[in-house]
PDB file of C-alpha atoms in Angstrom:
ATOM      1  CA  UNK A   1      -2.673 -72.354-235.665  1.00 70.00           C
ATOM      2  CA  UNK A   2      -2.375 -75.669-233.959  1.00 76.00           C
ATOM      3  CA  UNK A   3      -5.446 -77.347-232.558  1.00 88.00           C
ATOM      4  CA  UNK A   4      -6.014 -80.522-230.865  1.00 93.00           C
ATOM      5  CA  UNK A   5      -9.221 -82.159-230.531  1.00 94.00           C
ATOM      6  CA  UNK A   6     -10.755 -84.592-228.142  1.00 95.00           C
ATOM      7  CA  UNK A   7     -13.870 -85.863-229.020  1.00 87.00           C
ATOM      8  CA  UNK A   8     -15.428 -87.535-225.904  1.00 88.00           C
ATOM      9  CA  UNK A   9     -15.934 -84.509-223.307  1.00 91.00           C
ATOM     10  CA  UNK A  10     -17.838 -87.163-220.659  1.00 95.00           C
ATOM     11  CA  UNK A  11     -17.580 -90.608-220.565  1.00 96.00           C
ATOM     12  CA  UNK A  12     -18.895 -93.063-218.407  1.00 97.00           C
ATOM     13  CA  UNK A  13     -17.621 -96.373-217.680  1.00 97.00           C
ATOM     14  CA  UNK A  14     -18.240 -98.684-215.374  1.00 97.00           C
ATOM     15  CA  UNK A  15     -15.482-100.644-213.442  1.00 96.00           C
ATOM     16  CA  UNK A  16     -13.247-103.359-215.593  1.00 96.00           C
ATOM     17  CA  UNK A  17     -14.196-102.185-218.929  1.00 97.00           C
ATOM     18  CA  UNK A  18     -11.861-100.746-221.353  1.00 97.00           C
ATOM     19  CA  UNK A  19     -11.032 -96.982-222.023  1.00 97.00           C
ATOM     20  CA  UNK A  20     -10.276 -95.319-225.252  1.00 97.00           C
ATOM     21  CA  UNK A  21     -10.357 -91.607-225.592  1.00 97.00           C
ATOM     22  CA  UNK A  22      -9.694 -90.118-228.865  1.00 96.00           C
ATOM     23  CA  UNK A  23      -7.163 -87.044-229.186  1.00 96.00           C
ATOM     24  CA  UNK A  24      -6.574 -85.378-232.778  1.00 96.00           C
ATOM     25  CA  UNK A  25      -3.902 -82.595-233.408  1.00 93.00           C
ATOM     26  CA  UNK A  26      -3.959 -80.639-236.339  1.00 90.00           C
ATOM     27  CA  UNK A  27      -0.172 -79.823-237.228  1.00 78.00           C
ATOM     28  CA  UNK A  28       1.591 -81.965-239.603  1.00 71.00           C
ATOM     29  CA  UNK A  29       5.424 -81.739-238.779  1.00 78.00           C
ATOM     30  CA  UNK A  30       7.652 -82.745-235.834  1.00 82.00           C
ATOM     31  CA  UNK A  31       5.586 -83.207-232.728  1.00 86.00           C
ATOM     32  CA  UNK A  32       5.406 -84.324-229.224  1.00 89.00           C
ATOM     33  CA  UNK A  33       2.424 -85.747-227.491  1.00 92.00           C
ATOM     34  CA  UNK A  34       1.022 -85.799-223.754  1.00 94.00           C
ATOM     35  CA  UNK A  35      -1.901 -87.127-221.927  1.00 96.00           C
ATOM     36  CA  UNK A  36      -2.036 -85.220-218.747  1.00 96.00           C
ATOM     37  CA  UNK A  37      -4.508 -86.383-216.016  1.00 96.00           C
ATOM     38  CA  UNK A  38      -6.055 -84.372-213.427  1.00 95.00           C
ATOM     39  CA  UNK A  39      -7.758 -85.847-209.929  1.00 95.00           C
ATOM     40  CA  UNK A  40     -10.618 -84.365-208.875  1.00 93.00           C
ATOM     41  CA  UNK A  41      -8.869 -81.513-206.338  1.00 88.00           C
ATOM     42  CA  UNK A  42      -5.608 -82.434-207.450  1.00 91.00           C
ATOM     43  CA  UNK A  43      -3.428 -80.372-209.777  1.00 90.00           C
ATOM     44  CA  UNK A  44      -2.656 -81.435-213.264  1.00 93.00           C
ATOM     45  CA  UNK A  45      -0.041 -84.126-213.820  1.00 92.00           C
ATOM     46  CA  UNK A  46       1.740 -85.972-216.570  1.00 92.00           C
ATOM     47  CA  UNK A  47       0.351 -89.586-217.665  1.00 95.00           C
ATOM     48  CA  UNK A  48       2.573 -90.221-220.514  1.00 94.00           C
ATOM     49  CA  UNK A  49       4.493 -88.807-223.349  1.00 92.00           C
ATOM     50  CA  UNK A  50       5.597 -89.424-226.629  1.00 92.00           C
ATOM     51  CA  UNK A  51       8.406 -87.561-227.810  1.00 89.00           C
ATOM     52  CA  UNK A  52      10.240 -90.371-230.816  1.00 88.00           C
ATOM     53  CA  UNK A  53      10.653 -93.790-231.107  1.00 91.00           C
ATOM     54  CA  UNK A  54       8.277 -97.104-230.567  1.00 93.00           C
ATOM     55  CA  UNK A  55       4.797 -95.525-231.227  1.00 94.00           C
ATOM     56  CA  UNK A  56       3.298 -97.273-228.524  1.00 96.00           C
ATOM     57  CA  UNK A  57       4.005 -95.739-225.038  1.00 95.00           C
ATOM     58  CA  UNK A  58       3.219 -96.923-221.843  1.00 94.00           C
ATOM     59  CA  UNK A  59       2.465 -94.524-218.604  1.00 92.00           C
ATOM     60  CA  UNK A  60       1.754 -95.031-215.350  1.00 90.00           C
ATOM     61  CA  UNK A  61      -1.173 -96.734-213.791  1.00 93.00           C
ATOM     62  CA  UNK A  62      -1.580 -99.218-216.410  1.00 95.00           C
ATOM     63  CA  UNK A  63      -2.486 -96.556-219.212  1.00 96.00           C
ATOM     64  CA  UNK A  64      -1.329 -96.293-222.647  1.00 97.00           C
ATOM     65  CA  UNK A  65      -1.559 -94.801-225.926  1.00 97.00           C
ATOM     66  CA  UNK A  66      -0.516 -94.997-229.623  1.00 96.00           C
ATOM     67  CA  UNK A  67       0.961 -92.532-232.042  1.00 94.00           C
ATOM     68  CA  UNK A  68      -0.570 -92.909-235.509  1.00 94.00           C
ATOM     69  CA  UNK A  69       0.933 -89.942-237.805  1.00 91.00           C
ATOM     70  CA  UNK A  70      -0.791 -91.002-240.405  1.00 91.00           C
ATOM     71  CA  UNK A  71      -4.035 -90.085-238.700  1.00 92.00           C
ATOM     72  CA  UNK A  72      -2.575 -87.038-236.487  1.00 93.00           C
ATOM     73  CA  UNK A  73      -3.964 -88.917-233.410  1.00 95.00           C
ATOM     74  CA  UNK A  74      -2.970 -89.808-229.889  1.00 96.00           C
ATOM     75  CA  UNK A  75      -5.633 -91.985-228.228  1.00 97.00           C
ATOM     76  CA  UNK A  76      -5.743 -92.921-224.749  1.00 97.00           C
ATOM     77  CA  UNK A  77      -6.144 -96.307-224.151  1.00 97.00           C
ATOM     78  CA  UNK A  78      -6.393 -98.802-220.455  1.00 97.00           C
ATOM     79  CA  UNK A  79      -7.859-102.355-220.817  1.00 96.00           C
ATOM     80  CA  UNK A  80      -9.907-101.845-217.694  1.00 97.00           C
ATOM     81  CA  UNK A  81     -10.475 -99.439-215.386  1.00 97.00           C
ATOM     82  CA  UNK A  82     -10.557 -99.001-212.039  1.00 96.00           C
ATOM     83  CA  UNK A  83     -12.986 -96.496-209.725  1.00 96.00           C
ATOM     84  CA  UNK A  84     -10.048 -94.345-209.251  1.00 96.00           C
ATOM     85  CA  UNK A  85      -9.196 -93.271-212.867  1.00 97.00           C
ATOM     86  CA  UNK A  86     -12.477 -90.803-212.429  1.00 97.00           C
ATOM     87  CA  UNK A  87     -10.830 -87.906-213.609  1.00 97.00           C
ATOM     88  CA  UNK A  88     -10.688 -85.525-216.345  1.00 96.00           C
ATOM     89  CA  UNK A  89      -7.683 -86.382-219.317  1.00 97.00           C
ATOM     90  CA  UNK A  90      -5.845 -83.843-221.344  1.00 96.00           C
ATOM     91  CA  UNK A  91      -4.460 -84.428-223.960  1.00 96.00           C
ATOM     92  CA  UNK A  92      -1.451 -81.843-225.157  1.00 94.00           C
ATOM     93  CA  UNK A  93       1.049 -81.382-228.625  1.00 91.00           C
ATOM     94  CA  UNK A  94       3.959 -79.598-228.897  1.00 86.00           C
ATOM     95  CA  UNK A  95       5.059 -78.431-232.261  1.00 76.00           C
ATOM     96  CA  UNK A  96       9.019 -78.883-231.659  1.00 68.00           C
ATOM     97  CA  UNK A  97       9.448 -75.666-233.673  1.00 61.00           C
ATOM     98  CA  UNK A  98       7.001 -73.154-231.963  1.00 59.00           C
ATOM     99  CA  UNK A  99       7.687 -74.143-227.984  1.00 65.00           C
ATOM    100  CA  UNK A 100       4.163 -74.084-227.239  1.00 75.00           C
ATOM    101  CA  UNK A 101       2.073 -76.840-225.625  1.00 85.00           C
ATOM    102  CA  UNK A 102      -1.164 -76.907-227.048  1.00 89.00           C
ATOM    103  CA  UNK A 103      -4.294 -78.543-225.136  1.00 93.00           C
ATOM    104  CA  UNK A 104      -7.222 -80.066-226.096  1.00 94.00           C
ATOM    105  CA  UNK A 105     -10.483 -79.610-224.531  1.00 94.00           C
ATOM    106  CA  UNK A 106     -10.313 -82.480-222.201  1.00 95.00           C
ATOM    107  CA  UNK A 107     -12.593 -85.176-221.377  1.00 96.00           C
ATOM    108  CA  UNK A 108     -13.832 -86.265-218.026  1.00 96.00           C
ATOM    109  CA  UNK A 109     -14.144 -89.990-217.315  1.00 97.00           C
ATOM    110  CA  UNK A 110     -16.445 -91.337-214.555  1.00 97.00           C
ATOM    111  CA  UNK A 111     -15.510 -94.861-213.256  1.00 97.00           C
ATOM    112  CA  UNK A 112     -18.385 -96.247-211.590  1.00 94.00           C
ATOM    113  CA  UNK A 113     -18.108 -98.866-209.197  1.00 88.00           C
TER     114      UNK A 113
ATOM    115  CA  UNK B   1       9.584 -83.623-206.264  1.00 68.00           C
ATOM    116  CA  UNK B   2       8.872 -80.384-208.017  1.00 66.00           C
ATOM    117  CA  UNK B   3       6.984 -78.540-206.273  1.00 90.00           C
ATOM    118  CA  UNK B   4       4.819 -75.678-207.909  1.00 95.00           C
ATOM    119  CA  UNK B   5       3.248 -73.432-205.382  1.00 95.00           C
ATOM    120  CA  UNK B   6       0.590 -70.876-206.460  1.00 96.00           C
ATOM    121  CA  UNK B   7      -0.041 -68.419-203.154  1.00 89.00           C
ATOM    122  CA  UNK B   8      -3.909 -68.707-203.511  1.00 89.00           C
ATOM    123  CA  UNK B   9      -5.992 -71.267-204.137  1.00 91.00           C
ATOM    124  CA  UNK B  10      -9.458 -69.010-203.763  1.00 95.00           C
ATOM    125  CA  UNK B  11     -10.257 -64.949-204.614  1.00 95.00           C
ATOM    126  CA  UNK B  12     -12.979 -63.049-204.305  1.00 97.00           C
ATOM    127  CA  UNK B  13     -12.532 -59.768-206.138  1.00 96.00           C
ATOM    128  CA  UNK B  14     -14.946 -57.183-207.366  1.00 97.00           C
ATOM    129  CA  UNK B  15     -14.741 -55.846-211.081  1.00 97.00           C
ATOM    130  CA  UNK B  16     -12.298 -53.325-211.530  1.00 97.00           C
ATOM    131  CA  UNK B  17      -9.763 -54.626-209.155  1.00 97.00           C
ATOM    132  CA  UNK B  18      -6.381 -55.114-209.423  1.00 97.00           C
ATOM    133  CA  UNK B  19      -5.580 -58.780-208.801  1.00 97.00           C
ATOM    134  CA  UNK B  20      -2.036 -60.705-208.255  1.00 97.00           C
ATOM    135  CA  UNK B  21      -1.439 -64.074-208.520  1.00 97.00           C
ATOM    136  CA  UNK B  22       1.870 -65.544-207.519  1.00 97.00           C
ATOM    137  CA  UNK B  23       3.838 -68.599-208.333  1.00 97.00           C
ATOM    138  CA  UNK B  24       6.971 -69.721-207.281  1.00 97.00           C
ATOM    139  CA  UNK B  25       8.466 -72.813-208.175  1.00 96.00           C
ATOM    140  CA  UNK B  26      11.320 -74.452-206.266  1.00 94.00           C
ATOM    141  CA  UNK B  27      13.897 -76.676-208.837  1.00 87.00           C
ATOM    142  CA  UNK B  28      15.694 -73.714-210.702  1.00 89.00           C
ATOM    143  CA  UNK B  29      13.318 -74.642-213.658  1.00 89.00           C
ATOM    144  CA  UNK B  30      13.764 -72.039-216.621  1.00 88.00           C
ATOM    145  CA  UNK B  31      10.786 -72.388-218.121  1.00 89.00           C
ATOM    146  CA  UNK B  32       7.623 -70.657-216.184  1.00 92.00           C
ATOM    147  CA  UNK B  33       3.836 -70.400-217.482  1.00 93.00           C
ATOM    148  CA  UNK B  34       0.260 -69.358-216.810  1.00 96.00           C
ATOM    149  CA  UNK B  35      -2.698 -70.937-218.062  1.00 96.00           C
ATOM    150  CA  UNK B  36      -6.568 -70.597-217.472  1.00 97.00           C
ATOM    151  CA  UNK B  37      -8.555 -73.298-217.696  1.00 95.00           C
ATOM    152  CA  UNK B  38     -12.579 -73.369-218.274  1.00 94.00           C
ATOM    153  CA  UNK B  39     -14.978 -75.863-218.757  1.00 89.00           C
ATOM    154  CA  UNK B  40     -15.801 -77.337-222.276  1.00 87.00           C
ATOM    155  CA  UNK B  41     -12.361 -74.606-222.908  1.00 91.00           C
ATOM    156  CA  UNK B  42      -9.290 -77.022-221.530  1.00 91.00           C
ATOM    157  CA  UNK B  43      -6.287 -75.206-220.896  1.00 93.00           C
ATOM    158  CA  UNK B  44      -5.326 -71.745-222.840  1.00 94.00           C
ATOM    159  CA  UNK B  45      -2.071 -70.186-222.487  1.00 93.00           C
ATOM    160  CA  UNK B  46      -2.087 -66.417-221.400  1.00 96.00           C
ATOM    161  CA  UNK B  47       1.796 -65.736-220.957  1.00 95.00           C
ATOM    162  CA  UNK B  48       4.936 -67.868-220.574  1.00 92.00           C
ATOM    163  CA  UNK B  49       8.493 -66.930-219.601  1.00 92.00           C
ATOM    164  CA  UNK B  50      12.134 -68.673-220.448  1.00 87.00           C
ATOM    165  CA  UNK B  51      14.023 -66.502-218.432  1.00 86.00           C
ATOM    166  CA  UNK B  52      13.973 -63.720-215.662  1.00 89.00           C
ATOM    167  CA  UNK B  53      12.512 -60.531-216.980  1.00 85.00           C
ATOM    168  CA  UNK B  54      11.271 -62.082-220.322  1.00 88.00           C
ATOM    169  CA  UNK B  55       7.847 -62.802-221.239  1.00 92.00           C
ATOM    170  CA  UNK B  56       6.027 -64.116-224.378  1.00 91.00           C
ATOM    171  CA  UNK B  57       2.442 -63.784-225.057  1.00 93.00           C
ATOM    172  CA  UNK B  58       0.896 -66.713-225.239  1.00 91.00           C
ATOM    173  CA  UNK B  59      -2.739 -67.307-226.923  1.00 90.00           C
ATOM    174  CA  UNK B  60      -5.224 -65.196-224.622  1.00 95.00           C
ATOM    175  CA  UNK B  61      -3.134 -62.482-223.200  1.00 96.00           C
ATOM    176  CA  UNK B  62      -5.321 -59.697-223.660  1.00 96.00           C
ATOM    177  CA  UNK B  63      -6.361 -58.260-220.472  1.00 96.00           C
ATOM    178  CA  UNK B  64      -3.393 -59.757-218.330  1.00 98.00           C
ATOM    179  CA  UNK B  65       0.180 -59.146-217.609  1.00 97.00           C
ATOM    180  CA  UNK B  66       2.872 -60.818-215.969  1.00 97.00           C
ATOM    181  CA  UNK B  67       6.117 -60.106-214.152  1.00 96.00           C
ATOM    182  CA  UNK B  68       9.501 -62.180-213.795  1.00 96.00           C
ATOM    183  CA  UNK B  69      11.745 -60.625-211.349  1.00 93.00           C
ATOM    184  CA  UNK B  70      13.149 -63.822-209.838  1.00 95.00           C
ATOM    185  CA  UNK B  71      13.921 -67.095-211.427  1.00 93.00           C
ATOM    186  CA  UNK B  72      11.438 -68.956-208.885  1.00 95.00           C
ATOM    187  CA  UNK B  73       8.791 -66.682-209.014  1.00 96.00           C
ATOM    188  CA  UNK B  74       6.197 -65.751-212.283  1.00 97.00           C
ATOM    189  CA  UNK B  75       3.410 -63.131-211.083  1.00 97.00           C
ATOM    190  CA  UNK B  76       0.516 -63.044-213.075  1.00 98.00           C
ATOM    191  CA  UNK B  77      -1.783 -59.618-213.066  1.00 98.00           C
ATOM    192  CA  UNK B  78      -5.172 -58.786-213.958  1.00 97.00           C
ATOM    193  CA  UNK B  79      -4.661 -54.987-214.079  1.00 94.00           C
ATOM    194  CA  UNK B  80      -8.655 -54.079-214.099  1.00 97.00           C
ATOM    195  CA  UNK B  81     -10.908 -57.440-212.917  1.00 97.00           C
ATOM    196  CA  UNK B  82     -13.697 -58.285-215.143  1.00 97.00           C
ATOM    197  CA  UNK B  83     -16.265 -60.992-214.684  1.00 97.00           C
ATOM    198  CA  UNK B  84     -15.417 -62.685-217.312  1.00 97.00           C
ATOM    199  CA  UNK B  85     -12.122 -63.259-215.885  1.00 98.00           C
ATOM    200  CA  UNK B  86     -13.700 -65.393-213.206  1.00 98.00           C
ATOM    201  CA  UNK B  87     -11.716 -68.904-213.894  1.00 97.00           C
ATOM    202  CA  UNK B  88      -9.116 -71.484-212.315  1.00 96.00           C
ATOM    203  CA  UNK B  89      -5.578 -69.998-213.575  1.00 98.00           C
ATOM    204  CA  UNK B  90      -2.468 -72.948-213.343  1.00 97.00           C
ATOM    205  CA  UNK B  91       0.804 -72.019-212.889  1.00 96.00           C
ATOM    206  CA  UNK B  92       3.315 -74.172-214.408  1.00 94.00           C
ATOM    207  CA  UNK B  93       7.178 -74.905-215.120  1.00 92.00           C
ATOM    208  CA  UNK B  94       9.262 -76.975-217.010  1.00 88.00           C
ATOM    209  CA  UNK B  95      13.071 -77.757-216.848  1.00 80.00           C
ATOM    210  CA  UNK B  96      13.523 -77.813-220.598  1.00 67.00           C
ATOM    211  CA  UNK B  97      15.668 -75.141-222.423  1.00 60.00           C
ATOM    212  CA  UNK B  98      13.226 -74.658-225.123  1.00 54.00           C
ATOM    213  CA  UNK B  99      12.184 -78.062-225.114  1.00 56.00           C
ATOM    214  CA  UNK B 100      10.151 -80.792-224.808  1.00 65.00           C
ATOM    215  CA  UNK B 101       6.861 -79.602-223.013  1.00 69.00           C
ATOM    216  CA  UNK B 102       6.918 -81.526-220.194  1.00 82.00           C
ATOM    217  CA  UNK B 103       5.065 -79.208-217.625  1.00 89.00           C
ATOM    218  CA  UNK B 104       4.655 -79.211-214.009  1.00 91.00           C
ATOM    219  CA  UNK B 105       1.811 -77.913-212.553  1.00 94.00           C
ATOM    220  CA  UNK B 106       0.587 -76.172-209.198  1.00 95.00           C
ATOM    221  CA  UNK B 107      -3.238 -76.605-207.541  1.00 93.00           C
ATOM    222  CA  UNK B 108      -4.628 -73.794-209.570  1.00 95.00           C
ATOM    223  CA  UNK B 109      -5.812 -70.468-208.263  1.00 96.00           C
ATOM    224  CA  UNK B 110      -9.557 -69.881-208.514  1.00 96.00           C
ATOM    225  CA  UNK B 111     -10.438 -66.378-209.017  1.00 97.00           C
ATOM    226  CA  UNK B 112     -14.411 -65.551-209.104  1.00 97.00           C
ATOM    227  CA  UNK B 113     -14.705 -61.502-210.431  1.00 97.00           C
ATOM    228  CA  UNK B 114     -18.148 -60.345-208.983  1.00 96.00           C
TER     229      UNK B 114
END
């Protein structure tokens, strides 16, 4: 079965500095990739998505994130951070053959001001 | 904007109860699902529909069921509470045919089973 991994489950930054968070999916075909984001008492929404194309996508509020297939990752990536990315980060993998969205674990970033 | 709207964002219920949680989307999406989501867990999927009166298990569906009567609106039941049922369940729906994944989501439903 499919699986996705993310390997931070807390991280703590403080303001300015720069985010990665690591997401690792286990299925080797045909894919598409989220990061969903969810604000604390807010419901679950999409950051970004990578369905084909340039392997470098670009989301909203200055986030980003790379497609490597060579390394069945997805990382999460923002040069600096601001107090109101605290949240927790999804990240999610479709196989395009099985319909299913797949999430990882999640990871829960604390900006600190 | 899509709007997702789960009927109850808190329950109480004792074990043994029968529970209902509703969901009803408003943009004619096809595509309805409910997840639970627990801590160090993410999200699992427990059912998913692509059309009125159809269902498909998804990953943890053992203990739940779900109904599809109406385009807008995907119930999910826990026939007989147990505790550890106690979670936050998301209701979501995507336009896609069978597509691309791209969910919406509603505030969640948090059901403690005492």
């Amino acid at each position: 079965a499919q699986s996705v991994s993310q390997h931070n489950h807390h991280v703590i930054l403080s303001e300015a500095a720069s985010l990665e968070l690591g997401c690792n999916y286990s299925y080797g075909g045909t894919v598409n990739l989220f990061w969903y984001v969810q604000y604390p008492g807010q419901h679950l929404q999409l950051l970004l998505k990578y369905f084909s194309g340039d392997p470098l996508v670009k989301g909203i509020k200055g986030f980003e994130a790379e497609f490597i297939k060579s390394k069945f990752s997805f990382n999460l990536r923002k040069p600096s951070v601001q107090w109101s990315d605290t949240a927790e980060y999804f990240c999610a993998v479709m196989n395009t053959g099985f319909q299913k969205l797949v999430f990882g674990t999640g990871t829960r970033l604390l900006v600190s001001p | 904007d899509v709007k997702v709207t789960q009927s109850s964002r808190y329950l109480v219920k004792r074990t043994g109860e029968k529970v209902f949680l509703e969901c009803v989307q408003d943009m004619d999406h096809e595509n309805m699902f409910w997840y639970r989501q627990d801590p160090g867990l993410g999200l699992r999927l427990i059912y998913f529909s692509y059309d009125v009166k159809m269902k498909e298990k998804g990953d943890i569906p053992e203990g739940y069921s779900v109904s599809r009567e109406k385009k807008e609106r995907f119930s999910l039941i826990l026939e007989s509470a147990s505790t550890n049922q106690t979670s936050m369940y998301l209701c979501a729906s995507s336009p896609d045919g069978r597509g691309t994944g791209e969910l919406f989501f509603g505030e969640g439903s948090r059901l403690t089973v005492l």
